[in-house]
Amino acid sequence: MSKKLIHRLSGQARFVLTVALLSSVSGLIPAPSAFAAPNAEALIKEGLELRRAGRDSDALAKFEAAYNQSKTPRAAAQWGLCLQAVSRWSEADPLLAEALSATQDPWVKKNREVLKDSQEAVKAHVGRIEVLGDPMGAAVTVAGRLVGNLPLPAAVTVNEGSVDVEVSANGYKRAVRTVTVNGASYQRVVLRLEPSSVEPTTPPAVTQAAPEPANEPGLNISATPATSQESRPITKNPWFWAGTGVVVLGAIAAVVILSSGTEYPKANAERTIP
Protein backbone atom coordinates (compact mmCIF):
# COMPACT_ATOMS: atom_id res chain seq x y z
CA MET A 1 0.00 0.00 0.00
CA SER A 2 1.51 3.31 -1.08
CA LYS A 3 1.91 6.33 1.15
CA LYS A 4 -0.38 8.36 -1.10
CA LEU A 5 -3.22 5.90 -0.57
CA ILE A 6 -2.74 5.99 3.21
CA HIS A 7 -2.91 9.77 3.24
CA ARG A 8 -6.13 9.66 1.24
CA LEU A 9 -7.84 7.40 3.84
CA SER A 10 -9.88 9.02 6.54
CA GLY A 11 -8.71 9.06 10.15
CA GLN A 12 -11.04 6.19 11.10
CA ALA A 13 -9.75 4.05 8.27
CA ARG A 14 -6.15 4.67 9.30
CA PHE A 15 -6.97 3.57 12.88
CA VAL A 16 -8.51 0.31 11.67
CA LEU A 17 -5.50 -0.36 9.46
CA THR A 18 -3.06 0.26 12.35
CA VAL A 19 -4.89 -2.22 14.63
CA ALA A 20 -4.77 -4.86 11.92
CA LEU A 21 -1.03 -4.41 11.41
CA LEU A 22 -0.35 -4.68 15.17
CA SER A 23 -2.43 -7.84 15.40
CA SER A 24 -0.43 -9.48 12.64
CA VAL A 25 2.86 -8.54 14.29
CA SER A 26 1.73 -9.86 17.71
CA GLY A 27 1.51 -13.30 16.22
CA LEU A 28 5.27 -13.24 15.78
CA ILE A 29 5.87 -12.57 19.52
CA PRO A 30 5.97 -15.69 21.70
CA ALA A 31 3.18 -16.10 24.20
CA PRO A 32 4.01 -15.43 27.88
CA SER A 33 3.66 -19.13 28.62
CA ALA A 34 6.75 -19.75 26.55
CA PHE A 35 8.81 -17.95 29.24
CA ALA A 36 7.29 -19.95 32.13
CA ALA A 37 9.47 -21.86 34.57
CA PRO A 38 10.83 -25.20 33.36
CA ASN A 39 8.57 -28.17 33.95
CA ALA A 40 9.38 -30.99 36.37
CA GLU A 41 11.23 -33.03 33.74
CA ALA A 42 13.46 -30.10 32.80
CA LEU A 43 14.24 -29.42 36.48
CA ILE A 44 15.22 -33.05 36.97
CA LYS A 45 17.62 -32.85 34.00
CA GLU A 46 19.20 -29.70 35.45
CA GLY A 47 19.57 -31.42 38.82
CA LEU A 48 21.26 -34.44 37.25
CA GLU A 49 23.74 -32.21 35.43
CA LEU A 50 24.63 -30.52 38.72
CA ARG A 51 25.16 -33.88 40.40
CA ARG A 52 27.46 -35.03 37.60
CA ALA A 53 29.47 -31.87 38.25
CA GLY A 54 29.74 -32.79 41.95
CA ARG A 55 27.34 -30.05 43.08
CA ASP A 56 24.93 -32.16 45.09
CA SER A 57 23.90 -29.31 47.42
CA ASP A 58 22.93 -27.12 44.45
CA ALA A 59 21.04 -29.98 42.83
CA LEU A 60 18.79 -30.38 45.88
CA ALA A 61 16.85 -27.20 45.04
CA LYS A 62 16.19 -28.46 41.50
CA PHE A 63 14.85 -31.84 42.62
CA GLU A 64 12.74 -30.29 45.36
CA ALA A 65 11.19 -27.84 42.88
CA ALA A 66 10.50 -30.70 40.44
CA TYR A 67 8.79 -32.73 43.18
CA ASN A 68 6.65 -29.77 44.25
CA GLN A 69 5.53 -29.24 40.65
CA SER A 70 4.73 -32.86 39.96
CA LYS A 71 4.95 -35.54 42.65
CA THR A 72 5.97 -38.30 40.27
CA PRO A 73 7.83 -41.41 41.47
CA ARG A 74 10.89 -40.31 39.51
CA ALA A 75 10.93 -36.85 41.13
CA ALA A 76 10.63 -38.43 44.59
CA ALA A 77 13.43 -40.90 43.85
CA GLN A 78 15.84 -38.30 42.45
CA TRP A 79 15.28 -35.99 45.42
CA GLY A 80 15.77 -38.88 47.84
CA LEU A 81 18.99 -40.03 46.15
CA CYS A 82 20.39 -36.51 46.32
CA LEU A 83 19.50 -36.22 50.02
CA GLN A 84 21.32 -39.49 50.61
CA ALA A 85 24.40 -38.04 48.91
CA VAL A 86 24.53 -35.13 51.39
CA SER A 87 23.98 -37.44 54.42
CA ARG A 88 20.43 -36.27 55.12
CA TRP A 89 19.32 -39.86 55.53
CA SER A 90 16.22 -39.30 57.63
CA GLU A 91 14.77 -37.09 54.88
CA ALA A 92 15.80 -39.42 52.08
CA ASP A 93 14.16 -42.51 53.60
CA PRO A 94 10.46 -41.56 53.11
CA LEU A 95 11.07 -40.29 49.56
CA LEU A 96 12.75 -43.52 48.47
CA ALA A 97 9.96 -45.51 50.10
CA GLU A 98 7.40 -43.41 48.21
CA ALA A 99 9.13 -44.08 44.89
CA LEU A 100 9.40 -47.84 45.51
CA SER A 101 5.69 -47.99 46.36
CA ALA A 102 4.88 -47.12 42.73
CA THR A 103 5.37 -50.70 41.56
CA GLN A 104 3.72 -50.09 38.17
CA ASP A 105 5.73 -47.04 37.19
CA PRO A 106 8.00 -47.85 34.18
CA TRP A 107 10.92 -45.80 35.46
CA VAL A 108 10.71 -47.42 38.92
CA LYS A 109 10.56 -50.90 37.40
CA LYS A 110 13.70 -50.17 35.42
CA ASN A 111 15.63 -48.85 38.45
CA ARG A 112 14.09 -50.87 41.28
CA GLU A 113 17.29 -52.67 42.30
CA VAL A 114 19.26 -49.44 42.54
CA LEU A 115 16.49 -47.80 44.58
CA LYS A 116 16.25 -50.76 46.96
CA ASP A 117 20.01 -50.77 47.56
CA SER A 118 19.92 -47.04 48.26
CA GLN A 119 17.05 -47.47 50.69
CA GLU A 120 18.89 -50.20 52.61
CA ALA A 121 21.99 -47.99 52.85
CA VAL A 122 19.89 -45.11 54.14
CA LYS A 123 18.14 -47.23 56.79
CA ALA A 124 21.51 -48.23 58.22
CA HIS A 125 22.04 -44.56 59.21
CA VAL A 126 18.64 -43.70 60.64
CA GLY A 127 16.72 -44.59 63.78
CA ARG A 128 13.22 -43.94 65.09
CA ILE A 129 12.17 -42.16 68.27
CA GLU A 130 8.72 -42.50 69.79
CA VAL A 131 7.91 -39.44 71.93
CA LEU A 132 5.31 -39.80 74.70
CA GLY A 133 4.26 -37.55 77.57
CA ASP A 134 1.87 -34.85 78.65
CA PRO A 135 0.10 -32.50 78.57
CA MET A 136 -1.82 -33.31 75.45
CA GLY A 137 -1.20 -30.76 72.70
CA ALA A 138 2.35 -29.94 73.79
CA ALA A 139 4.70 -29.11 70.91
CA VAL A 140 7.40 -31.67 70.10
CA THR A 141 10.72 -30.68 68.52
CA VAL A 142 13.20 -33.36 67.45
CA ALA A 143 16.70 -32.49 66.23
CA GLY A 144 15.67 -28.84 65.93
CA ARG A 145 12.62 -29.62 63.77
CA LEU A 146 9.01 -29.21 64.92
CA VAL A 147 7.40 -32.59 64.26
CA GLY A 148 3.92 -32.12 65.74
CA ASN A 149 1.98 -32.09 68.99
CA LEU A 150 1.34 -34.74 71.61
CA PRO A 151 0.20 -37.39 71.00
CA LEU A 152 2.29 -37.95 67.86
CA PRO A 153 0.72 -40.28 65.30
CA ALA A 154 3.95 -42.22 64.71
CA ALA A 155 7.62 -42.46 65.62
CA VAL A 156 9.98 -39.81 64.24
CA THR A 157 12.77 -40.83 61.87
CA VAL A 158 16.12 -39.20 62.73
CA ASN A 159 19.74 -39.44 61.69
CA GLU A 160 22.03 -41.55 63.82
CA GLY A 161 24.02 -39.73 66.49
CA SER A 162 23.12 -37.35 69.33
CA VAL A 163 19.54 -36.06 69.08
CA ASP A 164 17.75 -33.46 71.23
CA VAL A 165 14.09 -34.09 72.02
CA GLU A 166 12.15 -31.09 73.36
CA VAL A 167 8.57 -30.79 74.61
CA SER A 168 7.03 -27.40 75.44
CA ALA A 169 3.62 -25.91 76.25
CA ASN A 170 2.24 -22.66 77.61
CA GLY A 171 2.10 -22.64 81.40
CA TYR A 172 4.61 -25.49 81.75
CA LYS A 173 8.36 -25.78 82.19
CA ARG A 174 10.17 -26.79 78.99
CA ALA A 175 11.71 -30.28 79.03
CA VAL A 176 14.70 -31.36 76.92
CA ARG A 177 16.38 -34.74 76.73
CA THR A 178 19.38 -35.74 74.64
CA VAL A 179 19.48 -39.32 73.37
CA THR A 180 22.04 -41.26 71.35
CA VAL A 181 20.50 -42.92 68.29
CA ASN A 182 22.11 -45.84 66.53
CA GLY A 183 21.40 -46.86 62.96
CA ALA A 184 18.30 -49.04 62.47
CA SER A 185 17.33 -48.57 66.14
CA TYR A 186 14.09 -47.69 67.94
CA GLN A 187 13.83 -45.67 71.15
CA ARG A 188 11.01 -44.40 73.34
CA VAL A 189 11.27 -41.06 75.15
CA VAL A 190 8.74 -40.01 77.81
CA LEU A 191 8.63 -36.35 78.88
CA ARG A 192 6.04 -35.07 81.36
CA LEU A 193 5.98 -31.32 81.86
CA GLU A 194 5.67 -29.62 85.23
CA PRO A 195 3.50 -26.50 85.68
CA SER A 196 5.55 -23.34 85.69
CA SER A 197 3.20 -21.38 87.99
CA VAL A 198 4.03 -22.50 91.54
CA GLU A 199 2.48 -20.74 94.55
CA PRO A 200 5.24 -18.82 96.38
CA THR A 201 5.92 -19.87 99.99
CA THR A 202 5.14 -17.07 102.49
CA PRO A 203 8.15 -16.52 104.77
CA PRO A 204 7.47 -16.40 108.55
CA ALA A 205 6.91 -12.98 110.00
CA VAL A 206 9.92 -11.50 111.78
CA THR A 207 9.23 -9.40 114.88
CA GLN A 208 11.62 -6.53 115.19
CA ALA A 209 12.32 -4.70 118.43
CA ALA A 210 11.15 -1.11 118.54
CA PRO A 211 14.07 1.27 118.08
CA GLU A 212 15.11 3.36 121.05
CA PRO A 213 14.01 7.00 120.78
CA ALA A 214 16.79 9.24 119.69
CA ASN A 215 17.59 12.33 121.71
CA GLU A 216 16.33 15.26 119.76
CA PRO A 217 18.04 18.63 120.10
CA GLY A 218 16.75 20.54 123.12
CA LEU A 219 15.52 17.45 124.94
CA ASN A 220 17.28 15.83 127.91
CA ILE A 221 15.90 12.35 128.27
CA SER A 222 17.56 10.22 130.93
CA ALA A 223 16.55 7.10 132.79
CA THR A 224 15.53 7.53 136.42
CA PRO A 225 17.73 5.29 138.58
CA ALA A 226 16.08 2.93 141.00
CA THR A 227 15.72 4.26 144.54
CA SER A 228 18.03 2.55 147.08
CA GLN A 229 18.60 2.97 150.79
CA GLU A 230 22.01 4.53 150.14
CA SER A 231 20.45 7.26 148.02
CA ARG A 232 17.59 8.07 150.50
CA PRO A 233 17.83 11.12 152.81
CA ILE A 234 18.93 10.15 156.37
CA THR A 235 15.75 11.58 157.86
CA LYS A 236 13.73 9.05 155.88
CA ASN A 237 15.75 6.14 157.27
CA PRO A 238 13.84 4.26 160.01
CA TRP A 239 17.08 3.40 161.86
CA PHE A 240 17.77 7.11 162.29
CA TRP A 241 14.57 7.64 164.24
CA ALA A 242 15.04 4.48 166.31
CA GLY A 243 18.46 5.63 167.47
CA THR A 244 17.18 9.10 168.17
CA GLY A 245 14.39 7.68 170.33
CA VAL A 246 16.85 5.66 172.46
CA VAL A 247 19.00 8.75 173.09
CA VAL A 248 15.98 10.84 174.07
CA LEU A 249 14.69 8.21 176.53
CA GLY A 250 18.14 7.93 178.13
CA ALA A 251 18.31 11.66 178.61
CA ILE A 252 14.86 11.74 180.25
CA ALA A 253 15.85 8.99 182.68
CA ALA A 254 18.99 10.83 183.68
CA VAL A 255 17.06 13.98 184.38
CA VAL A 256 14.61 12.12 186.60
CA ILE A 257 17.35 10.48 188.69
CA LEU A 258 19.25 13.69 189.25
CA SER A 259 16.16 15.57 190.34
CA SER A 260 15.21 12.96 193.03
CA GLY A 261 18.18 13.83 195.38
CA THR A 262 19.19 10.30 196.16
CA GLU A 263 22.84 9.86 197.02
CA TYR A 264 24.71 6.82 196.08
CA PRO A 265 27.96 5.66 197.79
CA LYS A 266 31.09 6.53 196.04
CA ALA A 267 32.59 3.58 194.51
CA ASN A 268 36.10 4.97 194.82
CA ALA A 269 36.01 6.34 198.56
CA GLU A 270 39.23 5.95 200.68
CA ARG A 271 39.28 3.09 203.31
CA THR A 272 39.70 3.96 207.06
CA ILE A 273 42.38 2.04 208.93
CA PRO A 274 41.20 1.10 212.47
mmCIF file of C-alpha atoms in Angstrom:
data_model
loop_
_atom_site.group_PDB
_atom_site.id
_atom_site.type_symbol
_atom_site.label_atom_id
_atom_site.label_comp_id
_atom_site.label_asym_id
_atom_site.label_seq_id
_atom_site.Cartn_x
_atom_site.Cartn_y
_atom_site.Cartn_z
ATOM 1 C CA MET A 1 0.000 0.000 0.000
ATOM 2 C CA SER A 2 1.509 3.307 -1.081
ATOM 3 C CA LYS A 3 1.908 6.330 1.151
ATOM 4 C CA LYS A 4 -0.382 8.359 -1.101
ATOM 5 C CA LEU A 5 -3.220 5.903 -0.569
ATOM 6 C CA ILE A 6 -2.736 5.995 3.210
ATOM 7 C CA HIS A 7 -2.914 9.772 3.236
ATOM 8 C CA ARG A 8 -6.125 9.665 1.236
ATOM 9 C CA LEU A 9 -7.840 7.399 3.836
ATOM 10 C CA SER A 10 -9.882 9.018 6.536
ATOM 11 C CA GLY A 11 -8.714 9.064 10.145
ATOM 12 C CA GLN A 12 -11.038 6.191 11.102
ATOM 13 C CA ALA A 13 -9.749 4.052 8.266
ATOM 14 C CA ARG A 14 -6.154 4.675 9.295
ATOM 15 C CA PHE A 15 -6.975 3.571 12.883
ATOM 16 C CA VAL A 16 -8.508 0.306 11.672
ATOM 17 C CA LEU A 17 -5.502 -0.360 9.456
ATOM 18 C CA THR A 18 -3.060 0.262 12.351
ATOM 19 C CA VAL A 19 -4.890 -2.220 14.632
ATOM 20 C CA ALA A 20 -4.770 -4.857 11.923
ATOM 21 C CA LEU A 21 -1.027 -4.409 11.413
ATOM 22 C CA LEU A 22 -0.350 -4.680 15.170
ATOM 23 C CA SER A 23 -2.429 -7.837 15.399
ATOM 24 C CA SER A 24 -0.433 -9.475 12.636
ATOM 25 C CA VAL A 25 2.857 -8.535 14.292
ATOM 26 C CA SER A 26 1.729 -9.861 17.712
ATOM 27 C CA GLY A 27 1.506 -13.301 16.218
ATOM 28 C CA LEU A 28 5.270 -13.237 15.781
ATOM 29 C CA ILE A 29 5.873 -12.565 19.525
ATOM 30 C CA PRO A 30 5.971 -15.687 21.704
ATOM 31 C CA ALA A 31 3.178 -16.100 24.203
ATOM 32 C CA PRO A 32 4.010 -15.433 27.885
ATOM 33 C CA SER A 33 3.664 -19.132 28.622
ATOM 34 C CA ALA A 34 6.754 -19.755 26.549
ATOM 35 C CA PHE A 35 8.805 -17.953 29.238
ATOM 36 C CA ALA A 36 7.295 -19.950 32.127
ATOM 37 C CA ALA A 37 9.475 -21.861 34.567
ATOM 38 C CA PRO A 38 10.827 -25.203 33.360
ATOM 39 C CA ASN A 39 8.567 -28.173 33.954
ATOM 40 C CA ALA A 40 9.382 -30.994 36.370
ATOM 41 C CA GLU A 41 11.233 -33.027 33.740
ATOM 42 C CA ALA A 42 13.457 -30.100 32.798
ATOM 43 C CA LEU A 43 14.241 -29.425 36.481
ATOM 44 C CA ILE A 44 15.224 -33.054 36.973
ATOM 45 C CA LYS A 45 17.621 -32.851 34.005
ATOM 46 C CA GLU A 46 19.205 -29.701 35.454
ATOM 47 C CA GLY A 47 19.575 -31.420 38.819
ATOM 48 C CA LEU A 48 21.262 -34.442 37.253
ATOM 49 C CA GLU A 49 23.737 -32.211 35.433
ATOM 50 C CA LEU A 50 24.632 -30.515 38.721
ATOM 51 C CA ARG A 51 25.162 -33.882 40.398
ATOM 52 C CA ARG A 52 27.462 -35.029 37.603
ATOM 53 C CA ALA A 53 29.471 -31.869 38.246
ATOM 54 C CA GLY A 54 29.737 -32.789 41.949
ATOM 55 C CA ARG A 55 27.339 -30.055 43.078
ATOM 56 C CA ASP A 56 24.926 -32.161 45.090
ATOM 57 C CA SER A 57 23.897 -29.309 47.423
ATOM 58 C CA ASP A 58 22.927 -27.120 44.445
ATOM 59 C CA ALA A 59 21.039 -29.984 42.827
ATOM 60 C CA LEU A 60 18.792 -30.380 45.880
ATOM 61 C CA ALA A 61 16.850 -27.204 45.043
ATOM 62 C CA LYS A 62 16.190 -28.460 41.495
ATOM 63 C CA PHE A 63 14.852 -31.836 42.619
ATOM 64 C CA GLU A 64 12.740 -30.286 45.364
ATOM 65 C CA ALA A 65 11.187 -27.836 42.877
ATOM 66 C CA ALA A 66 10.496 -30.699 40.441
ATOM 67 C CA TYR A 67 8.794 -32.731 43.182
ATOM 68 C CA ASN A 68 6.652 -29.766 44.252
ATOM 69 C CA GLN A 69 5.526 -29.239 40.654
ATOM 70 C CA SER A 70 4.726 -32.861 39.961
ATOM 71 C CA LYS A 71 4.946 -35.544 42.648
ATOM 72 C CA THR A 72 5.972 -38.298 40.271
ATOM 73 C CA PRO A 73 7.832 -41.409 41.472
ATOM 74 C CA ARG A 74 10.890 -40.309 39.509
ATOM 75 C CA ALA A 75 10.927 -36.851 41.135
ATOM 76 C CA ALA A 76 10.631 -38.430 44.589
ATOM 77 C CA ALA A 77 13.426 -40.901 43.852
ATOM 78 C CA GLN A 78 15.841 -38.302 42.451
ATOM 79 C CA TRP A 79 15.278 -35.990 45.418
ATOM 80 C CA GLY A 80 15.767 -38.882 47.845
ATOM 81 C CA LEU A 81 18.986 -40.033 46.147
ATOM 82 C CA CYS A 82 20.393 -36.512 46.322
ATOM 83 C CA LEU A 83 19.500 -36.222 50.024
ATOM 84 C CA GLN A 84 21.321 -39.487 50.606
ATOM 85 C CA ALA A 85 24.402 -38.042 48.908
ATOM 86 C CA VAL A 86 24.531 -35.135 51.394
ATOM 87 C CA SER A 87 23.982 -37.442 54.419
ATOM 88 C CA ARG A 88 20.426 -36.270 55.116
ATOM 89 C CA TRP A 89 19.324 -39.864 55.525
ATOM 90 C CA SER A 90 16.222 -39.301 57.631
ATOM 91 C CA GLU A 91 14.770 -37.088 54.880
ATOM 92 C CA ALA A 92 15.795 -39.422 52.076
ATOM 93 C CA ASP A 93 14.157 -42.509 53.604
ATOM 94 C CA PRO A 94 10.457 -41.559 53.107
ATOM 95 C CA LEU A 95 11.074 -40.289 49.556
ATOM 96 C CA LEU A 96 12.754 -43.520 48.475
ATOM 97 C CA ALA A 97 9.960 -45.505 50.096
ATOM 98 C CA GLU A 98 7.404 -43.413 48.210
ATOM 99 C CA ALA A 99 9.132 -44.075 44.888
ATOM 100 C CA LEU A 100 9.398 -47.836 45.515
ATOM 101 C CA SER A 101 5.689 -47.994 46.360
ATOM 102 C CA ALA A 102 4.877 -47.123 42.732
ATOM 103 C CA THR A 103 5.372 -50.697 41.560
ATOM 104 C CA GLN A 104 3.718 -50.093 38.172
ATOM 105 C CA ASP A 105 5.730 -47.036 37.190
ATOM 106 C CA PRO A 106 7.995 -47.849 34.176
ATOM 107 C CA TRP A 107 10.920 -45.795 35.463
ATOM 108 C CA VAL A 108 10.705 -47.421 38.918
ATOM 109 C CA LYS A 109 10.556 -50.901 37.399
ATOM 110 C CA LYS A 110 13.696 -50.175 35.422
ATOM 111 C CA ASN A 111 15.633 -48.848 38.454
ATOM 112 C CA ARG A 112 14.088 -50.869 41.285
ATOM 113 C CA GLU A 113 17.285 -52.667 42.297
ATOM 114 C CA VAL A 114 19.256 -49.439 42.539
ATOM 115 C CA LEU A 115 16.489 -47.799 44.585
ATOM 116 C CA LYS A 116 16.247 -50.763 46.958
ATOM 117 C CA ASP A 117 20.010 -50.771 47.558
ATOM 118 C CA SER A 118 19.924 -47.042 48.261
ATOM 119 C CA GLN A 119 17.052 -47.469 50.694
ATOM 120 C CA GLU A 120 18.894 -50.195 52.607
ATOM 121 C CA ALA A 121 21.990 -47.989 52.848
ATOM 122 C CA VAL A 122 19.887 -45.110 54.140
ATOM 123 C CA LYS A 123 18.137 -47.231 56.785
ATOM 124 C CA ALA A 124 21.506 -48.227 58.217
ATOM 125 C CA HIS A 125 22.037 -44.564 59.208
ATOM 126 C CA VAL A 126 18.642 -43.703 60.645
ATOM 127 C CA GLY A 127 16.720 -44.586 63.779
ATOM 128 C CA ARG A 128 13.224 -43.935 65.086
ATOM 129 C CA ILE A 129 12.166 -42.159 68.266
ATOM 130 C CA GLU A 130 8.720 -42.503 69.795
ATOM 131 C CA VAL A 131 7.913 -39.438 71.930
ATOM 132 C CA LEU A 132 5.313 -39.797 74.700
ATOM 133 C CA GLY A 133 4.260 -37.551 77.569
ATOM 134 C CA ASP A 134 1.866 -34.855 78.648
ATOM 135 C CA PRO A 135 0.103 -32.496 78.573
ATOM 136 C CA MET A 136 -1.820 -33.309 75.446
ATOM 137 C CA GLY A 137 -1.198 -30.757 72.705
ATOM 138 C CA ALA A 138 2.354 -29.941 73.789
ATOM 139 C CA ALA A 139 4.703 -29.112 70.907
ATOM 140 C CA VAL A 140 7.402 -31.671 70.102
ATOM 141 C CA THR A 141 10.722 -30.677 68.515
ATOM 142 C CA VAL A 142 13.201 -33.364 67.446
ATOM 143 C CA ALA A 143 16.701 -32.492 66.231
ATOM 144 C CA GLY A 144 15.671 -28.835 65.928
ATOM 145 C CA ARG A 145 12.616 -29.618 63.774
ATOM 146 C CA LEU A 146 9.011 -29.210 64.917
ATOM 147 C CA VAL A 147 7.404 -32.593 64.255
ATOM 148 C CA GLY A 148 3.924 -32.115 65.742
ATOM 149 C CA ASN A 149 1.982 -32.090 68.986
ATOM 150 C CA LEU A 150 1.335 -34.743 71.608
ATOM 151 C CA PRO A 151 0.205 -37.395 71.002
ATOM 152 C CA LEU A 152 2.286 -37.946 67.864
ATOM 153 C CA PRO A 153 0.719 -40.279 65.295
ATOM 154 C CA ALA A 154 3.946 -42.224 64.710
ATOM 155 C CA ALA A 155 7.616 -42.462 65.618
ATOM 156 C CA VAL A 156 9.977 -39.810 64.244
ATOM 157 C CA THR A 157 12.765 -40.825 61.868
ATOM 158 C CA VAL A 158 16.120 -39.200 62.725
ATOM 159 C CA ASN A 159 19.741 -39.438 61.694
ATOM 160 C CA GLU A 160 22.033 -41.554 63.821
ATOM 161 C CA GLY A 161 24.016 -39.734 66.495
ATOM 162 C CA SER A 162 23.116 -37.354 69.327
ATOM 163 C CA VAL A 163 19.537 -36.060 69.075
ATOM 164 C CA ASP A 164 17.748 -33.461 71.226
ATOM 165 C CA VAL A 165 14.088 -34.086 72.018
ATOM 166 C CA GLU A 166 12.151 -31.086 73.362
ATOM 167 C CA VAL A 167 8.566 -30.789 74.615
ATOM 168 C CA SER A 168 7.027 -27.396 75.439
ATOM 169 C CA ALA A 169 3.616 -25.913 76.252
ATOM 170 C CA ASN A 170 2.242 -22.660 77.609
ATOM 171 C CA GLY A 171 2.096 -22.642 81.396
ATOM 172 C CA TYR A 172 4.613 -25.495 81.753
ATOM 173 C CA LYS A 173 8.361 -25.778 82.189
ATOM 174 C CA ARG A 174 10.173 -26.794 78.991
ATOM 175 C CA ALA A 175 11.707 -30.284 79.034
ATOM 176 C CA VAL A 176 14.696 -31.364 76.924
ATOM 177 C CA ARG A 177 16.377 -34.743 76.734
ATOM 178 C CA THR A 178 19.375 -35.745 74.638
ATOM 179 C CA VAL A 179 19.483 -39.321 73.373
ATOM 180 C CA THR A 180 22.036 -41.258 71.346
ATOM 181 C CA VAL A 181 20.503 -42.916 68.291
ATOM 182 C CA ASN A 182 22.109 -45.841 66.529
ATOM 183 C CA GLY A 183 21.397 -46.858 62.963
ATOM 184 C CA ALA A 184 18.300 -49.037 62.471
ATOM 185 C CA SER A 185 17.330 -48.572 66.143
ATOM 186 C CA TYR A 186 14.089 -47.694 67.938
ATOM 187 C CA GLN A 187 13.828 -45.673 71.146
ATOM 188 C CA ARG A 188 11.013 -44.403 73.340
ATOM 189 C CA VAL A 189 11.269 -41.063 75.150
ATOM 190 C CA VAL A 190 8.742 -40.015 77.808
ATOM 191 C CA LEU A 191 8.632 -36.351 78.882
ATOM 192 C CA ARG A 192 6.039 -35.071 81.364
ATOM 193 C CA LEU A 193 5.982 -31.315 81.857
ATOM 194 C CA GLU A 194 5.665 -29.619 85.234
ATOM 195 C CA PRO A 195 3.496 -26.505 85.679
ATOM 196 C CA SER A 196 5.550 -23.337 85.691
ATOM 197 C CA SER A 197 3.202 -21.378 87.994
ATOM 198 C CA VAL A 198 4.035 -22.504 91.544
ATOM 199 C CA GLU A 199 2.480 -20.736 94.550
ATOM 200 C CA PRO A 200 5.235 -18.822 96.377
ATOM 201 C CA THR A 201 5.919 -19.865 99.988
ATOM 202 C CA THR A 202 5.143 -17.067 102.491
ATOM 203 C CA PRO A 203 8.154 -16.517 104.771
ATOM 204 C CA PRO A 204 7.468 -16.395 108.548
ATOM 205 C CA ALA A 205 6.906 -12.977 110.001
ATOM 206 C CA VAL A 206 9.918 -11.500 111.783
ATOM 207 C CA THR A 207 9.226 -9.404 114.883
ATOM 208 C CA GLN A 208 11.620 -6.525 115.189
ATOM 209 C CA ALA A 209 12.322 -4.697 118.426
ATOM 210 C CA ALA A 210 11.147 -1.112 118.536
ATOM 211 C CA PRO A 211 14.070 1.268 118.084
ATOM 212 C CA GLU A 212 15.110 3.365 121.054
ATOM 213 C CA PRO A 213 14.007 6.996 120.785
ATOM 214 C CA ALA A 214 16.791 9.236 119.687
ATOM 215 C CA ASN A 215 17.594 12.329 121.713
ATOM 216 C CA GLU A 216 16.332 15.263 119.763
ATOM 217 C CA PRO A 217 18.041 18.628 120.103
ATOM 218 C CA GLY A 218 16.752 20.535 123.116
ATOM 219 C CA LEU A 219 15.516 17.448 124.939
ATOM 220 C CA ASN A 220 17.281 15.831 127.908
ATOM 221 C CA ILE A 221 15.903 12.350 128.266
ATOM 222 C CA SER A 222 17.558 10.219 130.933
ATOM 223 C CA ALA A 223 16.551 7.102 132.790
ATOM 224 C CA THR A 224 15.530 7.526 136.416
ATOM 225 C CA PRO A 225 17.731 5.292 138.579
ATOM 226 C CA ALA A 226 16.083 2.925 140.999
ATOM 227 C CA THR A 227 15.720 4.264 144.540
ATOM 228 C CA SER A 228 18.026 2.551 147.083
ATOM 229 C CA GLN A 229 18.603 2.972 150.787
ATOM 230 C CA GLU A 230 22.011 4.526 150.138
ATOM 231 C CA SER A 231 20.455 7.263 148.021
ATOM 232 C CA ARG A 232 17.590 8.068 150.499
ATOM 233 C CA PRO A 233 17.831 11.121 152.808
ATOM 234 C CA ILE A 234 18.934 10.146 156.371
ATOM 235 C CA THR A 235 15.746 11.579 157.855
ATOM 236 C CA LYS A 236 13.729 9.052 155.882
ATOM 237 C CA ASN A 237 15.755 6.138 157.267
ATOM 238 C CA PRO A 238 13.837 4.258 160.011
ATOM 239 C CA TRP A 239 17.080 3.399 161.857
ATOM 240 C CA PHE A 240 17.774 7.105 162.292
ATOM 241 C CA TRP A 241 14.572 7.643 164.235
ATOM 242 C CA ALA A 242 15.044 4.476 166.311
ATOM 243 C CA GLY A 243 18.465 5.629 167.473
ATOM 244 C CA THR A 244 17.183 9.095 168.175
ATOM 245 C CA GLY A 245 14.389 7.683 170.332
ATOM 246 C CA VAL A 246 16.854 5.664 172.461
ATOM 247 C CA VAL A 247 18.996 8.748 173.095
ATOM 248 C CA VAL A 248 15.976 10.838 174.073
ATOM 249 C CA LEU A 249 14.689 8.209 176.527
ATOM 250 C CA GLY A 250 18.137 7.928 178.126
ATOM 251 C CA ALA A 251 18.306 11.663 178.612
ATOM 252 C CA ILE A 252 14.862 11.742 180.246
ATOM 253 C CA ALA A 253 15.850 8.991 182.678
ATOM 254 C CA ALA A 254 18.994 10.825 183.678
ATOM 255 C CA VAL A 255 17.064 13.981 184.375
ATOM 256 C CA VAL A 256 14.613 12.116 186.603
ATOM 257 C CA ILE A 257 17.355 10.482 188.689
ATOM 258 C CA LEU A 258 19.255 13.695 189.251
ATOM 259 C CA SER A 259 16.161 15.574 190.339
ATOM 260 C CA SER A 260 15.212 12.958 193.027
ATOM 261 C CA GLY A 261 18.181 13.828 195.379
ATOM 262 C CA THR A 262 19.192 10.296 196.162
ATOM 263 C CA GLU A 263 22.844 9.858 197.022
ATOM 264 C CA TYR A 264 24.707 6.824 196.079
ATOM 265 C CA PRO A 265 27.958 5.660 197.788
ATOM 266 C CA LYS A 266 31.087 6.528 196.043
ATOM 267 C CA ALA A 267 32.590 3.582 194.507
ATOM 268 C CA ASN A 268 36.095 4.967 194.820
ATOM 269 C CA ALA A 269 36.012 6.340 198.560
ATOM 270 C CA GLU A 270 39.231 5.954 200.675
ATOM 271 C CA ARG A 271 39.275 3.086 203.315
ATOM 272 C CA THR A 272 39.703 3.956 207.058
ATOM 273 C CA ILE A 273 42.381 2.044 208.925
ATOM 274 C CA PRO A 274 41.201 1.098 212.471
#
